[in-house]
Short mmCIF file of C-alpha atoms and ligand atoms in Angstrom, two decimals:
data_model
loop_
_atom_site.label_atom_id
_atom_site.label_comp_id
_atom_site.label_asym_id
_atom_site.label_seq_id
_atom_site.Cartn_x
_atom_site.Cartn_y
_atom_site.Cartn_z
CA MET H 268 142.40 78.32 183.61
CA ASN H 269 141.59 81.25 185.43
CA LYS H 270 137.74 81.30 185.75
CA THR H 271 137.49 85.35 184.87
CA ILE H 272 135.27 86.44 182.41
CA LEU H 273 135.31 89.65 180.06
CA VAL H 274 131.58 90.90 179.64
CA THR H 275 130.98 93.95 177.28
CA GLY H 276 127.70 96.05 177.42
CA GLY H 277 127.53 94.89 180.87
CA ALA H 278 125.89 98.34 182.10
CA GLY H 279 122.93 97.94 179.46
CA PHE H 280 119.61 96.05 180.02
CA ILE H 281 120.51 92.55 179.53
CA GLY H 282 124.30 93.05 180.20
CA SER H 283 123.51 93.94 183.68
CA ASN H 284 121.16 91.38 184.32
CA PHE H 285 123.54 88.95 183.24
CA VAL H 286 126.69 90.23 185.33
CA MET H 287 124.10 90.21 188.42
CA GLY H 288 122.86 86.57 187.72
CA TRP H 289 126.54 85.43 186.81
CA LEU H 290 127.98 86.53 190.21
CA ALA H 291 124.69 85.16 191.89
CA GLN H 292 126.03 81.76 190.88
CA SER H 293 129.74 81.89 190.64
CA ASP H 294 132.78 83.12 192.46
CA ALA H 295 134.70 84.12 189.40
CA THR H 296 135.54 87.63 188.65
CA VAL H 297 133.90 89.58 186.02
CA ILE H 298 135.40 92.36 184.07
CA ASN H 299 132.69 94.70 182.83
CA LEU H 300 133.79 96.75 179.71
CA ASP H 301 130.86 99.27 178.75
CA TYR H 302 131.35 102.60 177.03
CA LEU H 303 128.52 103.93 179.09
CA THR H 304 126.48 105.39 176.00
CA TYR H 305 123.03 106.65 176.84
CA ALA H 306 121.82 103.09 177.11
CA GLY H 307 124.47 102.49 179.90
CA ASN H 308 123.45 102.93 183.36
CA MET H 309 125.77 102.48 186.55
CA GLU H 310 122.63 102.53 188.46
CA ASN H 311 121.97 99.06 187.04
CA LEU H 312 124.74 97.88 189.04
CA THR H 313 124.03 99.41 192.27
CA SER H 314 123.73 95.90 193.90
CA LEU H 315 127.40 95.35 193.04
CA GLU H 316 128.90 98.05 194.79
CA GLY H 317 131.73 96.81 197.29
CA ASP H 318 131.85 93.45 195.51
CA ASN H 319 135.47 92.91 194.30
CA ARG H 320 134.52 90.28 191.80
CA HIS H 321 133.18 93.02 189.62
CA ILE H 322 135.79 94.98 187.97
CA PHE H 323 134.08 98.30 185.97
CA VAL H 324 135.88 99.60 183.00
CA LYS H 325 134.65 102.58 181.09
CA GLY H 326 135.73 101.89 177.39
CA SER H 327 134.67 100.98 174.08
CA ILE H 328 134.93 97.47 172.33
CA GLY H 329 136.22 99.60 169.71
CA ASP H 330 139.35 100.09 171.26
CA ALA H 331 141.72 97.80 170.49
CA GLU H 332 144.63 98.57 172.29
CA LEU H 333 142.54 98.88 175.77
CA ILE H 334 141.08 95.40 175.25
CA THR H 335 144.37 93.94 174.22
CA GLY H 336 145.48 95.48 177.72
CA LEU H 337 142.65 94.09 179.54
CA LEU H 338 142.75 90.75 177.92
CA ALA H 339 146.40 90.35 178.72
CA THR H 340 146.20 91.70 182.24
CA HIS H 341 143.00 89.64 183.59
CA GLN H 342 143.56 86.37 181.46
CA PRO H 343 139.90 85.41 180.85
CA CYS H 344 138.58 82.19 179.95
CA ALA H 345 135.76 83.87 178.04
CA VAL H 346 134.53 87.02 176.35
CA VAL H 347 130.79 87.75 176.37
CA ASN H 348 129.85 90.25 173.95
CA PHE H 349 126.61 92.25 174.70
CA ALA H 350 128.06 95.83 173.68
CA ALA H 351 125.71 97.21 170.95
CA GLU H 352 123.56 99.90 169.72
CA SER H 353 120.04 97.78 170.24
CA HIS H 354 117.27 100.22 169.20
CA VAL H 355 115.56 99.87 165.81
CA ASP H 356 114.09 103.16 165.88
CA ARG H 357 117.25 104.78 166.57
CA SER H 358 118.83 102.72 163.52
CA ILE H 359 116.19 104.45 161.38
CA HIS H 360 117.36 108.06 162.71
CA SER H 361 121.17 107.41 163.05
CA PRO H 362 122.42 104.15 161.48
CA GLU H 363 126.12 105.45 161.61
CA ASP H 364 126.61 104.67 165.15
CA PHE H 365 125.29 101.06 164.63
CA ILE H 366 127.62 100.36 161.98
CA GLN H 367 130.59 101.65 164.01
CA THR H 368 129.92 99.74 167.23
CA ASN H 369 127.92 96.54 166.07
CA ILE H 370 130.19 96.13 163.06
CA VAL H 371 133.50 97.70 163.49
CA GLY H 372 133.47 97.49 167.37
CA THR H 373 132.82 93.70 167.20
CA PHE H 374 135.49 93.36 164.37
CA ARG H 375 138.31 95.05 166.99
CA LEU H 376 137.02 92.99 169.78
CA LEU H 377 137.21 89.87 167.94
CA ASP H 378 140.52 90.59 166.51
CA ALA H 379 141.96 91.59 169.71
CA THR H 380 140.78 88.40 171.28
CA ARG H 381 142.19 86.09 168.41
CA GLY H 382 145.87 87.86 169.57
CA TYR H 383 145.51 86.90 173.17
CA TRP H 384 144.02 83.55 172.35
CA ASN H 385 146.80 82.66 169.96
CA GLY H 386 149.22 83.36 172.96
CA LEU H 387 147.34 80.82 175.05
CA SER H 388 148.69 77.44 175.87
CA THR H 389 146.98 74.46 174.00
CA GLU H 390 145.02 73.68 176.95
CA ASP H 391 143.50 77.12 177.69
CA LYS H 392 143.03 77.77 173.88
CA ALA H 393 140.56 74.97 173.81
CA ALA H 394 138.80 75.87 176.82
CA PHE H 395 138.39 79.42 175.68
CA ARG H 396 135.17 80.95 174.27
CA PHE H 397 134.05 83.95 172.53
CA LEU H 398 130.21 84.09 172.75
CA HIS H 399 128.43 86.61 170.92
CA VAL H 400 124.94 87.85 172.07
CA SER H 401 122.94 88.54 169.04
CA THR H 402 118.97 88.71 167.92
CA ASP H 403 116.30 87.17 166.04
CA GLU H 404 116.00 90.23 163.84
CA VAL H 405 118.77 88.99 161.69
CA TYR H 406 116.33 86.41 159.99
CA GLY H 407 113.96 89.24 158.94
CA SER H 408 110.28 89.23 159.11
CA LEU H 409 107.98 86.12 159.06
CA LYS H 410 104.40 85.63 157.35
CA LYS H 411 101.38 84.57 159.79
CA ASP H 412 101.83 80.86 158.96
CA ASP H 413 105.45 80.37 158.64
CA PRO H 414 107.53 78.24 160.97
CA ALA H 415 109.38 79.89 163.74
CA PHE H 416 112.69 81.04 163.15
CA SER H 417 115.58 78.13 163.18
CA GLU H 418 119.40 78.29 163.32
CA THR H 419 119.39 77.25 159.55
CA ASN H 420 116.89 79.96 158.33
CA ARG H 421 118.68 82.62 155.86
CA TYR H 422 119.55 85.68 156.88
CA GLU H 423 117.25 88.60 155.55
CA PRO H 424 118.10 91.43 158.01
CA ASN H 425 115.70 94.50 157.23
CA SER H 426 116.56 97.56 159.18
CA PRO H 427 119.97 99.17 159.92
CA TYR H 428 120.27 97.46 163.36
CA SER H 429 119.66 93.98 162.12
CA ALA H 430 121.66 94.45 159.40
CA SER H 431 124.68 95.59 161.60
CA LYS H 432 124.05 92.75 163.82
CA ALA H 433 123.88 90.11 160.63
CA ALA H 434 127.20 91.52 159.79
CA SER H 435 128.61 91.01 163.27
CA ASP H 436 127.28 87.58 163.25
CA HIS H 437 128.90 86.71 160.12
CA LEU H 438 132.66 88.30 161.39
CA VAL H 439 132.07 85.68 164.49
CA ARG H 440 131.63 82.87 162.46
CA ALA H 441 134.30 83.98 160.15
CA TYR H 442 136.74 84.09 162.90
CA HIS H 443 136.05 80.61 163.76
CA HIS H 444 136.19 79.13 160.28
CA THR H 445 139.16 80.95 159.36
CA TYR H 446 141.11 81.14 162.38
CA GLY H 447 139.55 78.55 164.70
CA LEU H 448 138.61 81.07 167.65
CA PRO H 449 136.40 79.05 169.58
CA VAL H 450 133.00 80.89 169.20
CA LEU H 451 129.40 80.50 170.17
CA THR H 452 126.68 82.73 169.05
CA THR H 453 123.24 83.46 170.51
CA ASN H 454 120.40 84.42 168.69
CA CYS H 455 117.35 85.55 171.10
CA SER H 456 113.85 87.15 170.85
CA ASN H 457 112.46 90.15 172.31
CA ASN H 458 113.58 90.38 176.17
CA TYR H 459 111.53 92.23 178.68
CA GLY H 460 112.17 92.79 182.63
CA PRO H 461 113.99 95.06 185.37
CA PHE H 462 116.37 97.75 184.06
CA HIS H 463 114.70 97.65 180.54
CA PHE H 464 115.65 101.32 178.91
CA PRO H 465 111.97 103.10 178.27
CA GLU H 466 112.61 103.71 174.66
CA LYS H 467 111.54 100.25 174.10
CA LEU H 468 107.87 98.96 174.09
CA ILE H 469 107.18 97.45 177.48
CA PRO H 470 109.06 99.97 179.60
CA LEU H 471 107.86 102.91 177.59
CA LEU H 472 104.49 101.65 178.01
CA ILE H 473 104.54 101.24 181.84
CA THR H 474 106.25 104.67 182.41
CA ASN H 475 104.04 106.62 180.07
CA ALA H 476 101.13 104.90 181.56
CA LEU H 477 102.09 106.30 185.03
CA ALA H 478 102.74 109.62 184.06
CA ASN H 479 99.55 110.02 182.28
CA LYS H 480 101.03 110.11 178.64
CA ASN H 481 99.83 108.51 175.67
CA LEU H 482 100.56 104.82 174.86
CA PRO H 483 101.86 104.79 171.26
CA VAL H 484 101.09 101.76 169.07
CA TYR H 485 102.84 101.78 165.41
CA GLY H 486 100.39 101.01 162.76
CA ASP H 487 97.75 98.63 163.56
CA GLY H 488 99.34 97.02 166.56
CA GLN H 489 99.19 93.55 165.12
CA GLN H 490 102.87 92.86 164.75
CA ILE H 491 103.88 89.80 166.56
CA ARG H 492 107.16 89.47 168.77
CA ASP H 493 108.18 86.56 170.93
CA TRP H 494 108.84 87.76 174.47
CA LEU H 495 111.45 86.21 176.86
CA TYR H 496 112.13 87.42 180.37
CA VAL H 497 115.42 88.53 180.67
CA ALA H 498 116.66 86.27 183.53
CA ASP H 499 115.79 83.39 181.37
CA HIS H 500 117.97 84.83 178.50
CA CYS H 501 120.79 85.10 180.58
CA SER H 502 120.35 81.62 182.23
CA GLY H 503 120.22 80.46 178.08
CA ILE H 504 123.62 82.11 177.47
CA ARG H 505 125.33 80.51 180.74
CA ARG H 506 124.27 77.29 179.52
CA VAL H 507 125.55 77.95 175.93
CA LEU H 508 128.74 79.13 177.63
CA GLU H 509 129.06 75.99 179.55
CA ALA H 510 128.07 73.36 177.18
CA GLY H 511 127.40 74.70 173.51
CA ARG H 512 129.22 73.28 170.83
CA VAL H 513 132.02 75.51 169.54
CA GLY H 514 131.33 77.37 166.31
CA GLU H 515 127.52 76.65 166.68
CA THR H 516 124.55 79.18 166.79
CA TYR H 517 121.56 78.62 169.27
CA ASN H 518 118.46 80.55 169.03
CA ILE H 519 116.84 81.49 172.49
CA GLY H 520 113.44 82.11 173.00
CA GLY H 521 110.28 81.08 175.44
CA TRP H 522 107.49 80.02 172.65
CA ASN H 523 105.72 83.27 173.52
CA GLU H 524 104.48 84.87 170.46
CA MET H 525 102.11 87.99 171.06
CA ALA H 526 100.75 90.73 169.02
CA ASN H 527 101.75 94.24 170.17
CA ILE H 528 98.25 95.40 171.20
CA ASP H 529 97.88 92.42 173.32
CA ILE H 530 101.00 93.46 175.00
CA VAL H 531 99.67 96.88 175.46
CA HIS H 532 96.17 95.72 177.05
CA THR H 533 98.19 93.41 179.32
CA VAL H 534 100.15 96.12 180.67
CA CYS H 535 97.27 98.49 181.12
CA ASP H 536 95.33 95.56 183.03
CA LEU H 537 98.08 94.87 185.44
CA LEU H 538 98.72 98.65 186.26
CA ASP H 539 94.61 99.05 186.74
CA GLU H 540 95.02 96.26 189.25
CA ALA H 541 98.42 97.42 190.91
CA ARG H 542 98.13 101.20 190.68
CA PRO H 543 94.35 102.24 189.54
CA ARG H 544 94.04 105.63 188.09
CA ALA H 545 92.64 108.26 190.28
CA ASP H 546 89.75 108.90 187.71
CA GLY H 547 88.82 105.04 188.12
CA LYS H 548 89.06 104.67 184.15
CA SER H 549 91.51 102.07 182.55
CA TYR H 550 95.04 103.10 181.24
CA ARG H 551 93.56 101.53 178.06
CA GLU H 552 92.29 105.01 177.59
CA GLN H 553 95.63 106.39 177.19
CA ILE H 554 96.13 103.88 173.97
CA THR H 555 96.94 106.01 170.54
CA PHE H 556 97.56 104.56 167.21
CA VAL H 557 100.59 106.52 165.65
CA THR H 558 102.38 106.25 162.30
CA ASP H 559 104.11 103.16 161.70
CA ARG H 560 108.12 102.30 161.85
CA PRO H 561 109.28 102.25 158.27
CA GLY H 562 110.05 98.94 157.23
CA HIS H 563 108.59 97.46 160.37
CA ASP H 564 108.96 93.70 160.57
CA ARG H 565 105.53 92.14 161.03
CA ARG H 566 106.44 88.80 163.08
CA TYR H 567 109.32 87.03 164.75
CA ALA H 568 109.04 83.67 166.52
CA ILE H 569 111.86 81.70 167.70
CA ASP H 570 111.84 77.80 167.37
CA ALA H 571 114.19 77.03 170.74
CA SER H 572 114.13 73.16 170.05
CA LYS H 573 117.84 73.18 169.47
CA ILE H 574 118.98 74.65 172.64
CA GLU H 575 116.01 72.74 174.75
CA GLN H 576 117.06 69.14 173.31
CA GLU H 577 120.92 69.60 173.14
CA LEU H 578 121.65 71.57 176.20
CA GLY H 579 118.65 71.02 178.25
CA TRP H 580 117.56 74.71 178.74
CA LYS H 581 114.02 75.83 179.63
CA PRO H 582 112.91 79.24 180.77
CA ALA H 583 111.70 79.31 184.20
CA GLU H 584 109.18 82.22 183.68
CA THR H 585 105.91 82.24 181.80
CA PHE H 586 104.77 85.59 180.20
CA ALA H 587 102.03 86.08 183.00
CA THR H 588 104.75 85.46 185.69
CA GLY H 589 107.54 87.33 183.95
CA ILE H 590 105.23 90.52 183.06
CA ARG H 591 103.74 90.54 186.37
CA LYS H 592 107.24 90.82 188.15
CA THR H 593 108.44 93.60 185.49
CA VAL H 594 105.25 95.94 186.21
CA GLN H 595 106.06 95.48 189.86
CA TRP H 596 109.78 96.36 189.46
CA TYR H 597 108.83 99.57 187.75
CA LEU H 598 106.37 100.55 190.45
CA ASP H 599 108.90 99.75 193.11
CA ASN H 600 111.77 101.70 191.56
CA PRO H 601 110.60 105.07 190.60
CA GLU H 602 113.94 106.53 191.28
CA TRP H 603 115.68 104.57 188.33
CA VAL H 604 112.91 105.87 186.24
CA ALA H 605 113.38 109.35 186.85
CA HIS H 606 117.02 109.17 186.62
CA VAL H 607 116.98 107.58 183.06
CA GLN H 608 114.46 110.03 181.88
CA SER H 609 117.34 112.59 181.46
CA GLY H 610 117.30 115.61 178.90
CA ALA H 611 118.70 113.12 176.28
CA TYR H 612 115.92 110.68 176.91
CA ARG H 613 113.51 113.49 176.30
CA ASP H 614 115.11 114.83 173.40
CA TRP H 615 114.75 111.34 171.88
CA VAL H 616 110.97 111.00 172.94
CA GLU H 617 110.63 114.32 171.02
CA LYS H 618 112.39 113.45 167.66
CA ASN H 619 110.77 109.81 167.63
CA TYR H 620 107.41 110.64 168.25
CA ALA H 621 106.83 114.27 167.12
CA GLY H 622 106.30 113.22 163.43
CA ARG H 623 104.01 110.71 163.82
CA ASP H 624 100.15 111.42 163.67
P1 LIG Y 58 121.32 98.23 175.73
O1 LIG Y 58 121.13 99.10 174.40
O2 LIG Y 58 120.20 98.41 176.69
O3 LIG Y 58 122.70 98.12 176.32
C1 LIG Y 58 123.96 98.03 175.30
C2 LIG Y 58 125.05 98.53 176.35
O4 LIG Y 58 126.35 98.34 175.47
C3 LIG Y 58 125.10 99.68 176.87
O5 LIG Y 58 125.31 99.44 178.19
C4 LIG Y 58 125.91 100.80 176.18
O6 LIG Y 58 126.61 101.69 176.92
C5 LIG Y 58 126.96 99.66 175.82
N1 LIG Y 58 127.70 100.02 174.52
C6 LIG Y 58 127.26 100.55 173.58
N2 LIG Y 58 128.42 100.63 172.69
C7 LIG Y 58 129.32 100.07 173.22
C8 LIG Y 58 130.81 100.24 172.91
N3 LIG Y 58 131.16 100.63 171.66
N4 LIG Y 58 131.60 99.43 173.69
C9 LIG Y 58 131.37 99.04 174.99
N5 LIG Y 58 130.00 99.24 175.19
C10 LIG Y 58 129.31 99.79 174.69
O7 LIG Y 58 120.93 96.77 174.83
P2 LIG Y 58 120.15 95.38 175.36
O8 LIG Y 58 118.90 95.25 175.13
O9 LIG Y 58 120.80 95.08 176.67
O10 LIG Y 58 120.86 94.44 174.35
C11 LIG Y 58 122.37 93.60 174.72
C12 LIG Y 58 122.54 92.66 173.30
O11 LIG Y 58 121.68 91.99 173.34
C13 LIG Y 58 122.68 93.44 172.09
O12 LIG Y 58 123.74 93.11 171.43
C14 LIG Y 58 121.63 93.19 171.34
O13 LIG Y 58 121.74 93.24 169.91
C15 LIG Y 58 121.23 91.89 171.83
N6 LIG Y 58 119.56 91.62 172.02
C16 LIG Y 58 118.97 92.13 172.55
C17 LIG Y 58 117.40 91.86 172.72
C18 LIG Y 58 116.57 92.72 173.41
O14 LIG Y 58 115.25 92.28 173.28
N7 LIG Y 58 116.88 93.82 174.06
C19 LIG Y 58 117.23 90.64 172.16
C20 LIG Y 58 117.92 89.82 171.56
C21 LIG Y 58 119.11 90.08 171.29
O1 LIG Y 59 113.74 90.63 168.38
C1 LIG Y 59 114.57 91.26 169.31
C2 LIG Y 59 115.14 92.61 169.34
O2 LIG Y 59 114.01 93.28 170.35
C3 LIG Y 59 116.48 93.14 169.68
O3 LIG Y 59 117.20 92.57 168.75
C4 LIG Y 59 116.47 94.56 169.95
O4 LIG Y 59 117.58 94.96 170.40
C5 LIG Y 59 115.11 94.80 170.83
O5 LIG Y 59 115.17 96.44 170.85
C6 LIG Y 59 114.00 94.56 170.37
O6 LIG Y 59 113.50 94.99 169.10
P1 LIG Y 59 112.06 95.48 168.69
O7 LIG Y 59 111.98 96.43 167.58
O8 LIG Y 59 111.23 94.44 168.59
O9 LIG Y 59 111.76 96.12 170.20
P2 LIG Y 59 111.07 97.68 170.72
O10 LIG Y 59 110.56 97.51 172.03
O11 LIG Y 59 111.49 98.56 170.00
O12 LIG Y 59 109.51 97.17 169.65
C7 LIG Y 59 108.58 96.15 170.11
C8 LIG Y 59 107.46 96.18 169.19
O13 LIG Y 59 106.63 97.41 169.54
C9 LIG Y 59 107.93 96.64 167.60
O14 LIG Y 59 106.85 95.63 166.92
C10 LIG Y 59 107.41 97.99 167.55
C11 LIG Y 59 106.59 98.28 168.46
N1 LIG Y 59 106.48 99.42 169.17
C12 LIG Y 59 107.72 99.98 169.76
C13 LIG Y 59 107.70 101.33 170.31
C14 LIG Y 59 109.20 101.85 170.98
C15 LIG Y 59 105.15 100.41 169.19
O15 LIG Y 59 104.22 99.84 168.86
N2 LIG Y 59 105.30 101.68 169.97
C16 LIG Y 59 106.51 102.07 170.44
O16 LIG Y 59 106.51 103.40 171.08
#
């Protein structure tokens, strides 16, 4: 079968890292379908300019006609779905976009894919995969001593974002059970790394620190997230695509739980070392505790035993190595940062932080 893959959301943070990582280890063509919302950025893909294995198409996963045409033309052996609205705080301010993209969009993509898949030869049908990229947030919030999320945890999403992702996971599952579409779902923990949009905690901390702005910590800063370097998430997805059992879900994580305040301190300390403040004080001086996120989940943690034991996957980076690379990437790429901090970004920052103490 043709080795071409269709990636959706490949101009976003994780999608662009995935496309670059894919093309670094394969000669197969990637069709990159992205709607270029505020989070999609062609500057994430500049290293692929002139590479004819990368075909970019601006369009939505909600456009069934477009997707049907792309599938018919390029005959991919897999669809990898990253396209989504991804920011929890935005889902609290404007949930509608999350319903449209994450639920309706995923449905349209699934349904168009089902039509294409039905027309394949028996052999190509068996080889085809639809991989849906999802999140640990669908499992809800853990208490301090609860075991980490395994694939059998019940779904208890708490934000409009996580509820919309949960709904999309259910649709993916249903398309396998009802129609036999060969699906795989991955549920990953918090990613960090290059090309991360600075609405999210780690890039917001780095860019605010360097701009001499406050470092806003929601609530008491004791919420726990489980951080994974983005290239490791991408290698996990590649491994699931290659060897995952059809119809299964795989949790992806690096066993790296940290309280938010410890993330903030780590970023400040790395910046103190790499780019000391002119006044000789620490960036920790800029930390400001602000009003909490409504419904803020207290703790996420991924039990990655299944992907490790069944598929032999392991992350390559520790948090210490990954966060150092990440801070250095932002120091080395001030133009990328300046370009993403457009008027629309400033409007968002005003909307999200103005009402907080
Ligand atoms: P992101 O917001 O950086 O990128 C999303 C991309 O999807 C953007 O390029 C955007 O333009 C595109 N997009 C949005 N709506 C679209 C539509 N209708 N059609 C086509 N493209 C559209 O998100 P991310 O952080 O890279 O996350 C990618 C995926 O991984 C999401 O599905 C998210 O739920 C999941 N995920 C993210 C994390 C994380 O920590 N960031 C962790 C686990 C899972
Ligand atoms: O767990 C996976 C999820 O991780 C993904 O599914 C989401 O797409 C991704 O955005 C991320 O969600 P979080 O809400 O955990 O990420 P965020 O970077 O927005 O926030 C991380 C933690 O930091 C969270 O507890 C909220 C807190 N925070 C965030 C911001 C933006 C702050 O304290 N201050 C802030 O200004």
